[in-house]
Amino acid sequence: MGVGLRGTAVGTGPVRELARERATATAEAVVTADPRYGAGRRVLLVRARMEGVPGAKVRVPVLLIAGDPRWARLVPSQRVRLTGRFAVPERAELLAAVVIVRGPPAAVSPPSTIQRAAERVRARLRAAVAGLPPDQRGVLPGMVVGDTSRMNPAVADDFKKAGLTHLLVVSGANLAIVVGAVLWLCRVAGLGRRRAPPFAVLAVCAFVVIARPEPSVLRAAVMGLIGLLALFTGRQRQGLPALGAAVILLVLIDPALARSYGFTLSVLATAGLLVLAPAWRARLARRLPGPVADALAVAGAAQVAVAPVLVMLSGEIGVVSVFANLLAAPAVAPATLLGAAGAVVALVSVPAARIVVWPAGLAVGWIIRVADIAAGLPYATLPWPGGGLGAVSLLLAGGVAVLILRSARLRLVAAAAMCGVLIAVVALRVLAPGWPPAGWRMVACDVGQGDALALAAGPGRAVVVDAGPDPAPVDGCLSRLGVTDVPLLVLTHPHADHIGGTAGVRRGRTVHAVLTTARTSGREQRHTGGLGTHPALGGQVWRIGDLALSVLAPSSAAPALLPGDDGTTINNASIVLVARAPGFSALLTGDVESDAQRALEGGVPPVDVLKVPHHGSRDQAPGFLAAARATVSLISVGADNDYGHPAPSTVALLRRLNTQVHRTDQEGDIAMVRTAMGVVAVPRR
């Protein structure tokens, strides 16, 4: 019922009306979570509660998308005034609107006392770790207080592939380590059971304050205390009712948790520790030392419990995650405890705190090394159907596995089958051609929430269209393709998710020229220093080898962009290209939205491949997409992105147009290859 009431609140009212009208308005909002960087670390995503719009007082959740770096300085509970364009959220979450903010925030009131105290501790911790190597100084605050603002995206990707992402967010595990240390100190000091709990409660309160008293932190505290209580007392039967009561209480307090994947994962992991871990630990302890049995049982139980939800979200199964967690486990407690101690010491003396966090940095370095090795292993993750089908099929597969383990005869049959599969995989690995497929004409690189395309222009050469948000993904993609020479780099428009990775294109390669939109505001210049830059104008044709690039947009008559132009104006300034090579053609559309698409409909030729505009957002002109008559449509999009891309309505429209839809978030790099049957898509995954 609470979810229904909250859904009604966000689906109606003045804020949703502004969003439906795509209106621009001045409003007041209270920041509810730390601002975090999105694509290219140049777009800031700010969770907030809208409290005032023209002519009305409101109280509904919104997502603010800002480009001004001053938004990063905001602290939760701070009230600000802003001007922005309202839009309807494309994801199925309890938000009244997404607001594209113009300019910096105007502070109306300061943060609360608690939030100011928390920010002071976090700032001192960042100062204390400043002397550590870059990767360590980015990871350690994340492990201690969930602050990943300075974390290298490549390291974050390694943690994700290795199944170690849970170490970077505030969770019950953090709380268990801190409370466990406090209880141990109480025991050493001679305090009895009656005098130790108050100190543990104080530790929980301090933990919540430092890590910010947000809903995610509060639920982690509740879940962590429940799991800790059950594991320490051995009363798993009491743990499950307590878990159920906590879930009900938290959902009643914040109905949005009922639709939160993070909350679901937290509950399932705790349930796994309560239901599965004790029995598994008892069985393993018969053959393994106690600490090893404990670590295996905890890691395995948590991973199995959350696996259906993870596969539903990502479309893949982490194979090495349990072993990566086992290897990382010995370093987690020292890193967390010494990091927490460093945060406390930093309040008195930052130089002294740097001495305290130095060994914590060594422990974090070990965890980073484990993540790097695990992520680099072949088949570290295996593809699996995503969505509800993937979750159900994984549960069925788990049920079959349990039946097999219970029967000696079935275990023998399964072992023989697995040996056969292993031999076949090894044979395919040796005999089958690797990546990229021979004769590729175009590759959509998997760069997360952004665009990066490579068009073959000869041996070791490719025209690159956009560079994605970060250097590492596009660099890796071009390296896998063997590209060492880039005769032309096309930056379709000056948004960070298209130009932020330019340094990755230039890394170890020769870039001869850069093509930018004639309507640019000049933001690309910070990435293209020393390169010859040319404006793209409608009617131009660029020829590189057997590849021809025809510019459809922007029009030479359109005015140049101004620094204050919003996202839609910049998107509609995108370069739109038609690429042609023997037996192949593609329409490359940048991020043009429906207005610009309709203006181009009459000039769109039929092509083999359509790069769907703006990552498959809902703002599409059906006539523009239909005019391409493409047999294959590519959507370059990041997994679990905050924009709801691609929109279900856009995917449904493409399927009605009888085009094959391929997505980088599900298939990784996608190559276009000409065959006797026409152009086909070959995914890397």
XYZ file of C-alpha atoms in Angstrom:
685
model
C 0.000 0.000 0.000
C 2.891 2.330 0.841
C 4.380 1.754 -2.611
C 1.025 2.533 -4.197
C 0.693 5.779 -2.254
C 4.247 6.800 -3.134
C 3.606 5.893 -6.784
C 0.518 8.089 -6.795
C 2.479 10.935 -5.199
C 5.253 10.901 -7.810
C 2.919 10.202 -10.733
C 0.709 13.208 -10.145
C 1.070 16.775 -8.978
C 2.892 19.904 -10.147
C 6.335 18.304 -10.593
C 5.057 15.511 -12.830
C 3.030 18.054 -14.817
C 6.192 20.075 -15.456
C 7.915 16.867 -16.520
C 5.154 15.910 -18.960
C 5.347 19.361 -20.512
C 9.186 19.206 -20.582
C 9.038 22.653 -19.030
C 11.916 24.744 -17.715
C 11.371 26.171 -14.241
C 13.119 27.470 -11.128
C 12.632 25.276 -8.070
C 13.969 24.476 -4.605
C 15.181 21.054 -3.556
C 16.924 19.321 -0.656
C 19.865 17.070 -1.536
C 19.271 13.551 -0.172
C 22.458 11.734 -1.218
C 26.036 12.520 -2.121
C 26.381 13.810 -5.706
C 28.147 11.264 -7.864
C 29.690 11.409 -11.276
C 28.044 9.733 -14.236
C 29.426 9.276 -17.732
C 32.921 10.625 -18.194
C 33.019 12.012 -14.639
C 31.725 15.302 -16.033
C 28.008 14.778 -15.518
C 26.844 14.846 -11.902
C 23.838 12.850 -10.712
C 22.200 14.260 -7.587
C 19.366 12.562 -5.719
C 17.116 15.197 -4.186
C 13.690 15.917 -2.753
C 11.841 18.640 -4.608
C 10.191 20.971 -2.098
C 9.113 23.986 -4.113
C 8.095 24.734 -7.708
C 6.417 27.873 -9.080
C 3.099 28.304 -7.315
C 3.230 25.170 -5.154
C 4.942 23.456 -2.237
C 5.765 19.812 -2.917
C 7.706 16.950 -1.369
C 8.633 14.360 -3.998
C 11.903 12.628 -5.002
C 13.699 13.715 -8.182
C 17.010 13.091 -9.935
C 19.071 16.153 -10.868
C 21.554 15.920 -13.756
C 24.086 18.757 -13.643
C 27.190 19.697 -15.590
C 28.617 22.374 -13.309
C 31.338 20.905 -11.024
C 30.119 23.043 -8.111
C 27.252 20.581 -7.644
C 29.835 18.040 -6.445
C 30.453 20.134 -3.317
C 26.899 19.738 -2.017
C 26.207 17.747 1.114
C 23.025 15.767 1.863
C 20.335 17.798 3.697
C 21.473 21.016 1.977
C 18.658 23.086 0.429
C 19.371 24.668 -2.960
C 17.644 26.716 -5.624
C 18.032 25.579 -9.227
C 16.815 26.174 -12.752
C 16.354 23.251 -15.087
C 14.305 21.398 -17.665
C 11.944 18.772 -16.224
C 11.468 15.408 -17.930
C 9.517 12.227 -17.158
C 11.797 9.453 -15.780
C 12.367 6.665 -18.272
C 13.157 4.057 -15.633
C 10.488 2.345 -13.580
C 11.412 3.930 -10.265
C 9.685 6.189 -7.788
C 10.819 9.561 -9.107
C 8.552 12.455 -9.955
C 10.962 13.871 -12.552
C 14.467 13.996 -13.939
C 15.717 17.587 -14.048
C 18.465 18.716 -16.435
C 19.982 21.523 -14.389
C 21.441 24.706 -15.838
C 24.347 26.389 -14.081
C 25.528 26.086 -10.483
C 23.371 25.524 -7.403
C 22.281 28.469 -5.266
C 22.491 27.501 -1.584
C 19.362 28.362 0.394
C 20.351 26.742 3.709
C 23.394 24.852 5.027
C 23.502 21.089 5.722
C 22.335 19.725 9.060
C 24.753 19.458 11.964
C 25.030 15.679 11.588
C 25.756 15.908 7.878
C 28.372 18.603 8.443
C 30.070 16.380 11.004
C 29.992 13.436 8.621
C 31.455 15.520 5.799
C 34.260 16.735 8.070
C 35.250 13.139 8.895
C 35.101 12.095 5.243
C 37.155 15.101 4.149
C 39.802 14.369 6.793
C 39.924 10.731 5.657
C 40.481 11.841 2.049
C 43.322 14.063 3.274
C 44.814 11.186 5.264
C 44.923 8.830 2.262
C 46.291 11.488 -0.110
C 49.804 10.084 0.264
C 48.836 6.584 -0.877
C 49.149 5.405 -4.510
C 46.239 6.648 -6.677
C 44.281 3.373 -6.807
C 44.606 2.823 -3.058
C 43.524 6.369 -2.190
C 40.416 5.857 -4.350
C 39.429 2.466 -2.896
C 40.134 2.860 0.844
C 37.515 5.610 1.534
C 35.001 3.477 -0.338
C 35.672 0.495 1.910
C 35.468 2.597 5.081
C 32.619 5.050 4.440
C 31.373 4.296 0.908
C 33.123 7.337 -0.616
C 34.148 6.326 -4.168
C 34.375 9.866 -5.545
C 38.083 9.494 -6.374
C 38.050 5.922 -7.605
C 39.538 4.973 -10.986
C 36.708 3.683 -13.262
C 38.984 0.895 -14.531
C 39.525 -0.347 -10.971
C 35.785 -0.158 -10.310
C 35.211 -2.303 -13.412
C 37.729 -4.883 -12.153
C 35.910 -5.048 -8.813
C 32.620 -5.581 -10.635
C 33.936 -8.423 -12.799
C 35.602 -10.073 -9.802
C 32.436 -9.884 -7.677
C 34.035 -7.528 -5.138
C 31.827 -4.473 -5.672
C 30.154 -5.037 -2.303
C 33.425 -3.982 -0.655
C 33.019 -0.471 -2.100
C 29.607 0.295 -0.650
C 28.465 0.701 2.918
C 27.096 -2.681 3.951
C 26.432 -4.881 6.930
C 29.929 -6.325 6.498
C 31.491 -2.952 7.316
C 29.351 -2.693 10.412
C 30.126 -6.257 11.490
C 33.858 -5.567 11.341
C 33.583 -2.326 13.324
C 31.225 -3.749 15.959
C 33.312 -6.920 16.217
C 36.412 -4.843 16.928
C 34.550 -2.829 19.571
C 33.299 -5.985 21.300
C 36.819 -7.440 21.262
C 38.211 -4.275 22.846
C 35.488 -4.437 25.485
C 36.431 -8.011 26.272
C 40.114 -7.133 26.506
C 39.218 -4.273 28.859
C 37.353 -6.685 31.101
C 33.856 -5.410 30.434
C 31.138 -7.984 30.841
C 28.268 -8.771 28.527
C 26.026 -6.185 30.160
C 28.475 -3.289 29.802
C 29.732 -4.078 26.271
C 26.437 -3.603 24.311
C 26.201 0.163 24.966
C 29.646 0.629 23.429
C 28.574 -1.441 20.430
C 25.482 0.747 20.047
C 27.661 3.866 20.166
C 29.864 2.340 17.466
C 26.777 1.757 15.301
C 25.662 5.372 15.792
C 29.123 6.694 14.901
C 29.221 4.429 11.858
C 25.852 5.700 10.643
C 26.852 9.346 11.153
C 30.196 9.042 9.333
C 28.813 6.979 6.451
C 25.823 9.372 6.253
C 22.393 8.579 7.734
C 20.839 7.849 4.348
C 18.339 5.025 3.780
C 21.042 2.789 2.291
C 23.240 3.235 5.360
C 20.365 2.733 7.777
C 19.253 -0.492 6.127
C 22.867 -1.726 6.046
C 23.063 -1.061 9.781
C 19.843 -2.990 10.423
C 20.823 -5.918 8.190
C 24.366 -6.015 9.557
C 23.180 -6.070 13.167
C 20.722 -8.859 12.433
C 23.308 -10.996 10.672
C 25.918 -10.274 13.330
C 23.536 -11.074 16.167
C 22.479 -14.359 14.606
C 26.010 -15.491 13.759
C 27.457 -14.561 17.172
C 24.641 -16.113 19.201
C 24.044 -19.096 16.933
C 20.303 -18.359 17.007
C 19.533 -18.514 13.308
C 15.867 -19.286 14.015
C 15.489 -15.964 15.787
C 17.448 -14.241 13.034
C 14.917 -14.946 10.281
C 11.906 -13.444 12.107
C 14.068 -10.442 12.999
C 15.066 -10.074 9.362
C 11.429 -10.217 8.278
C 10.433 -7.621 10.847
C 13.278 -5.339 9.763
C 12.238 -5.607 6.101
C 8.633 -4.711 6.919
C 9.679 -1.802 9.127
C 12.105 -0.355 6.578
C 9.610 -0.650 3.705
C 6.948 1.083 5.775
C 9.391 3.916 6.558
C 10.593 4.203 2.943
C 8.239 2.488 0.429
C 10.732 3.097 -2.388
C 12.864 0.298 -0.925
C 10.283 -2.186 -2.211
C 11.541 -1.412 -5.728
C 15.220 -1.076 -4.858
C 17.594 -3.729 -6.204
C 20.187 -2.659 -3.647
C 17.749 -3.332 -0.823
C 16.818 -6.700 -2.344
C 20.466 -7.739 -2.598
C 21.063 -6.664 1.004
C 18.122 -8.731 2.269
C 19.035 -11.792 0.207
C 22.682 -11.711 1.294
C 21.629 -11.528 4.955
C 19.138 -14.362 4.440
C 21.871 -16.442 2.824
C 24.077 -15.960 5.879
C 21.205 -16.990 8.147
C 19.876 -19.988 6.193
C 22.745 -21.433 4.153
C 25.990 -20.458 5.867
C 25.587 -22.405 9.166
C 24.887 -25.768 7.474
C 27.595 -25.262 4.865
C 30.086 -24.253 7.530
C 29.330 -27.416 9.526
C 29.848 -29.633 6.483
C 33.052 -27.909 5.367
C 34.493 -27.970 8.888
C 34.658 -31.778 8.685
C 37.379 -31.573 6.021
C 38.806 -28.037 6.270
C 40.278 -25.860 9.031
C 37.693 -23.763 10.862
C 38.672 -20.318 9.468
C 38.733 -21.649 5.903
C 35.355 -23.314 6.376
C 33.901 -20.092 7.786
C 35.209 -17.986 4.913
C 34.001 -20.430 2.244
C 30.567 -20.776 3.824
C 30.012 -17.025 4.198
C 31.266 -16.122 0.713
C 29.439 -18.978 -0.978
C 26.145 -18.474 0.857
C 26.015 -14.755 0.133
C 26.918 -15.271 -3.535
C 24.343 -18.024 -4.092
C 21.606 -16.014 -2.381
C 22.078 -12.921 -4.562
C 22.924 -14.730 -7.820
C 19.359 -14.727 -9.308
C 19.037 -10.954 -8.881
C 22.559 -10.267 -10.162
C 22.015 -12.337 -13.293
C 18.670 -10.601 -13.857
C 20.451 -7.236 -13.803
C 23.678 -8.035 -15.651
C 22.933 -10.977 -17.945
C 26.051 -12.812 -16.790
C 27.294 -15.141 -14.055
C 30.433 -14.386 -12.104
C 32.512 -17.585 -12.085
C 35.497 -16.432 -10.047
C 33.668 -14.266 -7.491
C 33.718 -16.789 -4.620
C 37.446 -17.425 -5.017
C 38.181 -13.707 -5.413
C 36.284 -13.032 -2.193
C 38.237 -15.767 -0.422
C 41.560 -14.283 -1.498
C 40.478 -10.764 -0.622
C 38.868 -11.657 2.712
C 42.054 -11.650 4.868
C 42.762 -8.039 3.854
C 39.224 -6.656 4.270
C 39.199 -6.406 8.068
C 42.663 -4.774 8.380
C 41.837 -2.286 5.624
C 38.461 -1.387 7.155
C 39.654 -1.162 10.763
C 42.845 0.764 10.024
C 40.963 3.021 7.634
C 38.332 3.724 10.302
C 41.075 4.358 12.856
C 42.739 6.716 10.381
C 39.484 8.639 9.975
C 39.253 9.113 13.752
C 42.918 10.084 14.129
C 42.615 12.518 11.197
C 40.166 14.590 13.241
C 43.083 15.381 15.557
C 46.122 15.134 13.255
C 46.208 14.397 9.528
C 49.987 13.607 9.535
C 49.448 11.018 12.265
C 46.494 9.583 10.368
C 48.697 9.102 7.297
C 50.905 6.798 9.356
C 47.838 4.826 10.501
C 46.419 4.376 6.994
C 49.727 3.334 5.416
C 49.322 -0.376 6.349
C 45.651 -0.102 5.360
C 46.891 0.953 1.932
C 48.957 -2.241 1.717
C 45.864 -4.319 2.493
C 43.851 -2.394 -0.099
C 46.666 -2.914 -2.611
C 46.300 -6.673 -2.145
C 42.529 -6.474 -2.751
C 43.064 -4.358 -5.885
C 45.588 -6.918 -7.143
C 43.124 -9.759 -6.537
C 40.407 -7.857 -8.427
C 42.770 -7.146 -11.320
C 43.866 -10.777 -11.683
C 40.347 -12.189 -11.256
C 38.851 -9.762 -13.776
C 41.547 -10.634 -16.312
C 40.963 -14.387 -16.181
C 39.292 -15.919 -19.258
C 35.629 -16.685 -18.632
C 35.671 -14.691 -15.369
C 32.044 -14.027 -16.252
C 29.793 -16.189 -18.403
C 26.852 -14.863 -20.449
C 23.396 -15.822 -19.197
C 19.908 -14.667 -20.165
C 19.029 -11.439 -18.360
C 15.748 -10.293 -16.864
C 13.172 -12.502 -15.192
C 13.838 -15.400 -17.578
C 17.488 -15.435 -16.565
C 16.641 -15.453 -12.852
C 14.110 -18.296 -13.229
C 16.437 -20.369 -15.415
C 19.263 -19.933 -12.905
C 17.007 -21.085 -10.068
C 16.007 -24.136 -12.119
C 19.655 -24.856 -12.885
C 20.414 -24.586 -9.164
C 17.638 -27.049 -8.379
C 19.027 -29.515 -10.911
C 22.505 -29.080 -9.402
C 21.151 -29.941 -5.924
C 19.532 -33.110 -7.277
C 22.776 -34.092 -8.968
C 24.802 -33.574 -5.804
C 22.433 -35.830 -3.861
C 22.876 -38.802 -6.230
C 26.195 -40.617 -6.735
C 25.110 -41.883 -10.161
C 24.027 -38.453 -11.323
C 27.283 -36.962 -10.010
C 29.228 -39.413 -12.206
C 27.136 -38.550 -15.271
C 27.488 -34.822 -14.593
C 31.263 -35.130 -14.144
C 31.551 -36.922 -17.487
C 29.416 -34.283 -19.201
C 31.475 -31.456 -17.708
C 34.700 -33.088 -18.903
C 33.238 -33.315 -22.392
C 32.198 -29.661 -22.321
C 35.637 -28.658 -21.040
C 37.358 -30.532 -23.867
C 35.012 -28.921 -26.409
C 35.634 -25.435 -25.000
C 39.395 -25.914 -25.101
C 39.183 -27.207 -28.676
C 37.063 -24.255 -29.752
C 39.464 -21.885 -28.016
C 42.365 -23.363 -29.987
C 40.701 -23.867 -33.357
C 38.104 -21.084 -33.586
C 39.153 -17.628 -34.772
C 39.456 -15.091 -31.999
C 38.301 -11.521 -31.749
C 37.817 -9.533 -33.913
C 36.052 -11.574 -36.619
C 37.741 -11.528 -40.004
C 36.434 -8.916 -42.413
C 34.788 -6.681 -39.818
C 33.501 -3.405 -41.246
C 32.361 -1.627 -38.091
C 32.546 -2.283 -34.355
C 30.420 -0.696 -31.645
C 32.763 -0.618 -28.667
C 31.347 -1.385 -25.236
C 32.323 1.805 -23.389
C 29.488 1.904 -20.878
C 26.991 4.751 -21.020
C 28.392 6.446 -24.115
C 29.281 5.998 -27.783
C 32.434 4.791 -29.534
C 32.467 3.253 -33.017
C 35.329 2.005 -35.170
C 35.019 1.844 -38.983
C 37.599 -0.300 -40.788
C 39.837 1.764 -43.096
C 42.592 -0.713 -43.907
C 45.024 -2.965 -42.015
C 45.587 -1.511 -38.555
C 43.556 1.577 -39.474
C 40.097 2.731 -38.437
C 37.997 5.856 -38.422
C 36.768 6.346 -34.848
C 33.400 8.000 -34.243
C 33.155 9.246 -30.645
C 35.314 8.065 -27.776
C 32.986 7.137 -24.914
C 33.121 8.616 -21.407
C 36.467 7.217 -20.206
C 39.841 6.484 -21.872
C 40.301 2.862 -20.727
C 37.300 1.165 -22.453
C 37.833 2.684 -25.896
C 41.591 2.098 -25.673
C 40.956 -1.556 -24.860
C 38.469 -1.919 -27.713
C 40.821 -0.424 -30.307
C 43.709 -2.517 -28.991
C 41.655 -5.689 -29.419
C 40.908 -4.604 -32.987
C 44.609 -4.027 -33.649
C 44.060 -0.360 -34.533
C 47.279 1.660 -34.414
C 46.407 4.423 -36.899
C 43.325 6.686 -36.831
C 43.102 8.756 -40.024
C 39.998 10.557 -38.711
C 38.447 10.947 -35.264
C 34.838 12.174 -35.358
C 33.461 13.757 -32.176
C 29.771 14.088 -32.922
C 28.969 16.606 -30.170
C 30.575 18.006 -27.011
C 28.993 15.802 -24.347
C 31.272 13.946 -21.930
C 29.919 10.480 -22.796
C 31.138 11.029 -26.382
C 34.415 12.930 -25.910
C 35.619 11.971 -22.401
C 37.614 8.978 -23.669
C 39.547 10.843 -26.380
C 42.829 10.283 -24.524
C 42.203 6.526 -24.876
C 41.913 6.852 -28.669
C 45.203 8.775 -28.778
C 47.062 6.407 -26.436
C 49.774 4.732 -28.544
C 48.089 5.660 -31.830
C 48.516 8.286 -34.505
C 45.429 10.467 -34.942
C 45.680 12.493 -38.169
C 42.595 14.724 -37.988
C 39.535 15.474 -35.884
C 36.052 16.263 -37.186
C 33.749 18.189 -34.834
C 30.280 19.613 -35.195
C 30.218 23.072 -36.738
C 27.949 24.071 -33.841
C 30.408 23.146 -31.102
C 30.941 25.255 -27.989
C 34.611 24.257 -28.010
C 34.564 21.717 -25.161
C 36.448 19.188 -27.287
C 39.552 21.384 -27.352
C 40.718 20.188 -23.958
C 41.027 16.668 -25.458
C 42.276 17.441 -28.981
C 45.265 19.680 -28.329
C 47.876 19.438 -31.090
C 45.509 17.808 -33.578
C 44.136 19.352 -36.743
C 40.434 20.027 -36.213
C 37.820 20.528 -38.935
C 34.139 21.552 -38.684
C 31.601 19.132 -40.143
C 29.045 20.707 -42.468
C 26.094 19.154 -44.248
C 27.086 17.899 -47.722
C 30.748 17.170 -46.949
C 32.195 13.808 -48.028
C 35.330 12.348 -46.455
C 37.098 9.435 -48.180
C 39.609 7.197 -46.397
C 40.598 4.189 -48.465
C 37.435 2.409 -49.588
C 35.415 4.096 -46.840
C 33.249 7.150 -47.614
C 31.665 9.337 -44.941
C 28.856 11.690 -45.974
C 27.787 14.413 -43.535
C 23.991 14.839 -43.280
C 24.015 17.250 -40.320
C 24.451 19.753 -38.816
C 23.410 22.424 -41.260
C 25.968 25.114 -41.957
C 23.211 27.694 -41.385
C 22.652 26.658 -37.746
C 24.088 28.958 -35.058
C 27.001 27.897 -32.862
C 26.315 26.573 -29.376
C 26.589 28.815 -26.346
C 28.000 27.749 -22.961
C 24.525 27.872 -21.391
C 22.837 25.637 -23.973
C 21.107 22.639 -22.428
C 21.371 18.944 -23.229
C 18.736 18.875 -25.975
C 20.346 21.734 -27.912
C 23.754 20.061 -27.782
C 22.310 16.670 -28.738
C 20.591 18.170 -31.780
C 23.916 19.679 -32.848
C 25.344 16.158 -33.349
C 27.145 15.175 -36.523
C 25.019 12.684 -38.478
C 26.989 10.538 -40.944
C 26.319 7.941 -43.605
C 29.255 5.523 -43.833
C 29.672 3.441 -46.999
C 32.164 0.744 -47.938
C 31.931 -2.135 -50.437
C 28.962 -4.260 -49.354
C 28.285 -2.196 -46.243
C 26.491 0.990 -45.165
C 25.572 2.549 -41.822
C 23.747 5.593 -40.484
C 25.589 7.097 -37.508
C 23.331 9.467 -35.614
C 25.119 10.801 -32.525
C 22.497 11.861 -29.981
C 20.038 13.731 -32.232
C 16.590 13.905 -30.649
C 13.169 13.850 -32.287
C 13.121 17.479 -33.512
C 16.397 17.113 -35.417
C 15.415 13.633 -36.589
C 12.212 14.895 -38.182
C 14.158 17.624 -39.975
C 16.434 14.947 -41.498
C 13.797 12.346 -42.437
C 13.671 13.284 -46.102
C 17.437 12.953 -46.564
C 17.980 9.597 -44.847
C 19.048 6.859 -47.304
C 18.426 3.137 -46.734
C 21.368 1.495 -44.944
C 22.392 -1.885 -43.542
C 23.074 -0.702 -39.995
C 21.497 2.012 -37.852
C 23.304 3.376 -34.799
C 20.225 4.248 -32.723
C 20.285 7.894 -31.581
C 20.887 8.889 -27.963
C 21.431 5.388 -26.563
C 17.860 4.371 -27.387
C 16.112 7.094 -25.373
C 12.362 7.421 -25.710
C 12.665 10.717 -27.654
C 12.646 9.232 -31.183
C 10.893 10.154 -34.435
C 9.473 6.901 -35.871
C 9.706 8.212 -39.427
C 13.453 8.841 -39.066
C 14.155 5.322 -37.812
C 11.895 3.806 -40.449
C 13.555 5.764 -43.278
C 16.878 3.986 -42.625
C 15.305 0.589 -43.377
C 18.210 -0.995 -41.498
C 18.415 -4.749 -41.016
C 20.531 -4.280 -37.865
C 20.151 -1.617 -35.158
C 22.910 -0.969 -32.623
C 22.285 0.603 -29.225
C 25.387 1.777 -27.381
C 24.380 1.882 -23.735
C 25.729 1.257 -20.251
C 24.411 -1.519 -18.019
C 21.994 -0.411 -15.288
C 22.375 3.253 -16.269
C 20.529 6.037 -14.461
C 18.659 7.280 -17.544
C 16.559 4.190 -18.278
C 18.243 3.713 -21.660
C 17.212 2.092 -23.866
C 13.549 2.958 -23.430
C 11.235 -0.068 -23.835
C 9.098 1.968 -26.242
C 12.109 2.540 -28.516
C 13.115 -1.136 -28.478
C 9.510 -2.105 -29.286
C 9.433 0.413 -32.152
C 12.641 -0.990 -33.648
C 11.282 -4.522 -33.489
C 8.099 -3.402 -35.249
C 10.369 -2.076 -38.008
C 11.726 -5.643 -38.433
C 15.292 -4.745 -37.497
C 17.567 -6.874 -35.304
C 18.333 -5.012 -32.078
C 21.785 -5.425 -30.508
C 22.975 -3.734 -27.303
C 26.491 -3.232 -25.975
C 25.343 -3.569 -22.342
C 24.251 -7.140 -23.072
C 26.714 -8.225 -25.776
C 29.886 -6.189 -25.214
C 31.747 -5.080 -28.343
C 29.617 -5.780 -31.429
C 31.200 -6.226 -34.867
C 29.409 -5.806 -38.203
C 30.563 -8.386 -40.760
C 29.511 -8.788 -44.384
C 28.517 -12.361 -45.282
C 26.794 -14.054 -48.215
C 23.518 -13.624 -46.291
C 24.068 -9.897 -45.729
C 25.461 -7.855 -42.845
C 25.395 -9.713 -39.517
C 26.264 -8.718 -35.954
C 28.975 -10.695 -34.151
C 29.110 -9.951 -30.396
C 32.324 -10.395 -28.458
C 30.616 -11.963 -25.428
